PDB file of C-alpha atoms in Angstrom:
ATOM      1  CA  MET A 506     -13.940  -1.878  57.650  1.00  0.00           C
ATOM      2  CA  ALA A 507     -11.890  -4.757  56.447  1.00  0.00           C
ATOM      3  CA  LYS A 508      -9.605  -4.344  53.483  1.00  0.00           C
ATOM      4  CA  GLN A 509     -10.524  -6.416  50.511  1.00  0.00           C
ATOM      5  CA  GLU A 510      -7.811  -8.727  49.406  1.00  0.00           C
ATOM      6  CA  LYS A 511      -6.678  -8.349  45.854  1.00  0.00           C
ATOM      7  CA  GLN A 512      -7.393 -11.382  43.793  1.00  0.00           C
ATOM      8  CA  PRO A 513      -4.570 -12.447  41.544  1.00  0.00           C
ATOM      9  CA  LYS A 514      -5.346 -11.917  37.890  1.00  0.00           C
ATOM     10  CA  GLN A 515      -5.859 -15.047  35.952  1.00  0.00           C
ATOM     11  CA  ASP A 516      -3.136 -15.527  33.405  1.00  0.00           C
ATOM     12  CA  LYS A 517      -4.629 -15.538  29.975  1.00  0.00           C
ATOM     13  CA  GLN A 518      -3.062 -17.675  27.357  1.00  0.00           C
ATOM     14  CA  PRO A 519      -0.344 -15.715  25.611  1.00  0.00           C
ATOM     15  CA  LYS A 520      -1.482 -14.463  22.247  1.00  0.00           C
ATOM     16  CA  GLN A 521       0.083 -16.098  19.280  1.00  0.00           C
ATOM     17  CA  VAL A 522       2.773 -13.896  17.807  1.00  0.00           C
ATOM     18  CA  ARG A 523       1.397 -12.656  14.500  1.00  0.00           C
ATOM     19  CA  GLN A 524       3.849 -11.606  11.894  1.00  0.00           C
ATOM     20  CA  LYS A 525       2.806  -9.230   9.182  1.00  0.00           C
ATOM     21  CA  ILE A 526       4.396  -7.943   6.006  1.00  0.00           C
ATOM     22  CA  ARG A 527       2.979  -4.651   4.731  1.00  0.00           C
ATOM     23  CA  ILE A 528       3.497  -3.900   1.059  1.00  0.00           C
ATOM     24  CA  ARG A 529       2.812  -0.447  -0.400  1.00  0.00           C
ATOM     25  CA  LEU A 530       2.621  -0.053  -4.147  1.00  0.00           C
ATOM     26  CA  LYS A 531       2.652   3.224  -6.081  1.00  0.00           C
ATOM     27  CA  GLY A 532       2.287   3.836  -9.774  1.00  0.00           C
ATOM     28  CA  TYR A 533       1.011   6.189 -12.431  1.00  0.00           C
ATOM     29  CA  ASP A 534      -0.864   3.529 -14.420  1.00  0.00           C
ATOM     30  CA  GLN A 535      -3.795   2.025 -12.540  1.00  0.00           C
ATOM     31  CA  ARG A 536      -4.060  -1.145 -14.652  1.00  0.00           C
ATOM     32  CA  ILE A 537      -0.404  -2.119 -14.181  1.00  0.00           C
ATOM     33  CA  LEU A 538      -0.716  -1.433 -10.448  1.00  0.00           C
ATOM     34  CA  ASP A 539      -3.806  -3.647 -10.123  1.00  0.00           C
ATOM     35  CA  ARG A 540      -2.092  -6.416 -12.096  1.00  0.00           C
ATOM     36  CA  SER A 541       0.946  -6.229  -9.787  1.00  0.00           C
ATOM     37  CA  THR A 542      -1.182  -6.400  -6.637  1.00  0.00           C
ATOM     38  CA  ALA A 543      -3.070  -9.385  -8.059  1.00  0.00           C
ATOM     39  CA  ASP A 544       0.273 -11.156  -8.680  1.00  0.00           C
ATOM     40  CA  ILE A 545       1.402 -10.489  -5.098  1.00  0.00           C
ATOM     41  CA  VAL A 546      -1.908 -11.666  -3.601  1.00  0.00           C
ATOM     42  CA  GLU A 547      -1.954 -14.819  -5.735  1.00  0.00           C
ATOM     43  CA  THR A 548       1.663 -15.635  -4.803  1.00  0.00           C
ATOM     44  CA  ALA A 549       0.986 -15.162  -1.093  1.00  0.00           C
ATOM     45  CA  LYS A 550      -2.173 -17.300  -1.120  1.00  0.00           C
ATOM     46  CA  ARG A 551      -0.468 -20.043  -3.127  1.00  0.00           C
ATOM     47  CA  THR A 552       2.313 -20.345  -0.506  1.00  0.00           C
ATOM     48  CA  GLY A 553      -0.122 -20.597   2.408  1.00  0.00           C
ATOM     49  CA  ALA A 554      -0.120 -17.094   3.889  1.00  0.00           C
ATOM     50  CA  GLY A 555      -3.180 -15.024   4.701  1.00  0.00           C
ATOM     51  CA  VAL A 556      -3.811 -11.823   2.757  1.00  0.00           C
ATOM     52  CA  ALA A 557      -5.628  -8.624   3.659  1.00  0.00           C
ATOM     53  CA  GLY A 558      -6.165  -6.372   0.688  1.00  0.00           C
ATOM     54  CA  PRO A 559      -5.439  -4.936  -1.773  1.00  0.00           C
ATOM     55  CA  ILE A 560      -6.730  -1.753  -0.200  1.00  0.00           C
ATOM     56  CA  PRO A 561      -6.899   1.256  -2.549  1.00  0.00           C
ATOM     57  CA  MET A 562      -5.453   4.341  -0.912  1.00  0.00           C
ATOM     58  CA  PRO A 563      -6.375   7.914  -1.927  1.00  0.00           C
ATOM     59  CA  THR A 564      -5.030   8.952  -5.320  1.00  0.00           C
ATOM     60  CA  ARG A 565      -2.697  11.944  -5.347  1.00  0.00           C
ATOM     61  CA  ARG A 566      -3.334  14.467  -8.121  1.00  0.00           C
ATOM     62  CA  GLU A 567      -0.661  16.941  -9.138  1.00  0.00           C
ATOM     63  CA  ILE A 568      -1.806  19.628 -11.561  1.00  0.00           C
ATOM     64  CA  TYR A 569       0.677  21.764 -13.481  1.00  0.00           C
ATOM     65  CA  THR A 570      -0.377  24.921 -15.326  1.00  0.00           C
ATOM     66  CA  VAL A 571       1.855  26.042 -18.214  1.00  0.00           C
ATOM     67  CA  LEU A 572       1.726  29.121 -20.453  1.00  0.00           C
ATOM     68  CA  ARG A 573       1.163  28.141 -24.070  1.00  0.00           C
ATOM     69  CA  SER A 574       3.126  31.083 -25.388  1.00  0.00           C
ATOM     70  CA  PRO A 575       5.637  33.192 -23.449  1.00  0.00           C
ATOM     71  CA  ASN A 576       4.639  36.600 -24.849  1.00  0.00           C
ATOM     72  CA  ILE A 577       1.387  36.459 -26.789  1.00  0.00           C
ATOM     73  CA  ASP A 578      -1.949  35.466 -25.256  1.00  0.00           C
ATOM     74  CA  ARG A 579      -1.042  35.572 -21.600  1.00  0.00           C
ATOM     75  CA  LYS A 580      -4.452  34.150 -20.691  1.00  0.00           C
ATOM     76  CA  SER A 581      -3.966  31.084 -22.860  1.00  0.00           C
ATOM     77  CA  ARG A 582      -2.741  28.323 -20.555  1.00  0.00           C
ATOM     78  CA  GLU A 583      -2.559  24.574 -20.625  1.00  0.00           C
ATOM     79  CA  GLN A 584      -3.002  22.231 -17.670  1.00  0.00           C
ATOM     80  CA  PHE A 585      -1.401  18.834 -17.148  1.00  0.00           C
ATOM     81  CA  GLU A 586      -2.064  16.380 -14.377  1.00  0.00           C
ATOM     82  CA  ILE A 587      -0.239  13.402 -12.949  1.00  0.00           C
ATOM     83  CA  ARG A 588      -2.145  10.912 -10.822  1.00  0.00           C
ATOM     84  CA  THR A 589      -0.295   8.676  -8.385  1.00  0.00           C
ATOM     85  CA  HIS A 590      -2.334   5.591  -7.501  1.00  0.00           C
ATOM     86  CA  LYS A 591      -1.532   3.652  -4.314  1.00  0.00           C
ATOM     87  CA  ARG A 592      -2.404   0.187  -3.046  1.00  0.00           C
ATOM     88  CA  LEU A 593      -1.790  -1.494   0.302  1.00  0.00           C
ATOM     89  CA  VAL A 594      -1.474  -5.264   0.812  1.00  0.00           C
ATOM     90  CA  ASP A 595      -0.948  -6.973   4.172  1.00  0.00           C
ATOM     91  CA  ILE A 596       0.417 -10.524   4.228  1.00  0.00           C
ATOM     92  CA  LEU A 597      -0.459 -12.239   7.505  1.00  0.00           C
ATOM     93  CA  ASN A 598       1.582 -15.080   8.982  1.00  0.00           C
ATOM     94  CA  PRO A 599       4.058 -15.407   6.095  1.00  0.00           C
ATOM     95  CA  THR A 600       5.991 -18.637   5.723  1.00  0.00           C
ATOM     96  CA  GLY A 601       9.514 -19.051   4.423  1.00  0.00           C
ATOM     97  CA  LYS A 602       8.111 -20.072   1.060  1.00  0.00           C
ATOM     98  CA  THR A 603       6.101 -16.858   0.914  1.00  0.00           C
ATOM     99  CA  ILE A 604       9.132 -14.657   1.495  1.00  0.00           C
ATOM    100  CA  ASP A 605      11.210 -16.535  -1.099  1.00  0.00           C
ATOM    101  CA  ALA A 606       8.407 -16.349  -3.654  1.00  0.00           C
ATOM    102  CA  LEU A 607       7.981 -12.605  -3.107  1.00  0.00           C
ATOM    103  CA  LYS A 608      11.715 -12.034  -3.549  1.00  0.00           C
ATOM    104  CA  THR A 609      11.735 -13.767  -6.917  1.00  0.00           C
ATOM    105  CA  LEU A 610       8.545 -12.062  -8.143  1.00  0.00           C
ATOM    106  CA  THR A 611       9.203  -9.668 -11.021  1.00  0.00           C
ATOM    107  CA  LEU A 612       7.086  -6.543 -11.195  1.00  0.00           C
ATOM    108  CA  PRO A 613       6.622  -4.383 -14.298  1.00  0.00           C
ATOM    109  CA  ALA A 614       8.414  -1.084 -14.735  1.00  0.00           C
ATOM    110  CA  GLY A 615       6.544   1.895 -13.369  1.00  0.00           C
ATOM    111  CA  VAL A 616       5.544   0.270 -10.080  1.00  0.00           C
ATOM    112  CA  ASP A 617       7.262   1.460  -6.912  1.00  0.00           C
ATOM    113  CA  ILE A 618       7.172  -1.063  -4.072  1.00  0.00           C
ATOM    114  CA  LYS A 619       7.983  -0.618  -0.379  1.00  0.00           C
ATOM    115  CA  ILE A 620       8.023  -3.635   1.932  1.00  0.00           C
ATOM    116  CA  LYS A 621       7.756  -3.225   5.686  1.00  0.00           C
ATOM    117  CA  ALA A 622       8.076  -6.269   7.933  1.00  0.00           C
TER     118      ALA A 622
END
């Protein structure tokens, strides 16, 4: 039995380095959050970068139960809820113009933004 010679692997063309900026937005008001994501997407497209999103992430609901009266009517309670809405936007192959435009973009109060490059 003759040993089979190993064939050298053909070198594939190196993949183009793809840069990506991931932006996560959080907010209590859904309309303001959607308006902010639309501003970011429009800015990125205008400067020549590709955009994936906005992707709506699961909404987090926090429910708080409070007694209406400390002594009387123990069974009488009131419930409050806070919803935290989240959106995810990926900017593909950002240019220098894109980064500068995103830095100067003003977002309304009540929107928390985290940028990961």
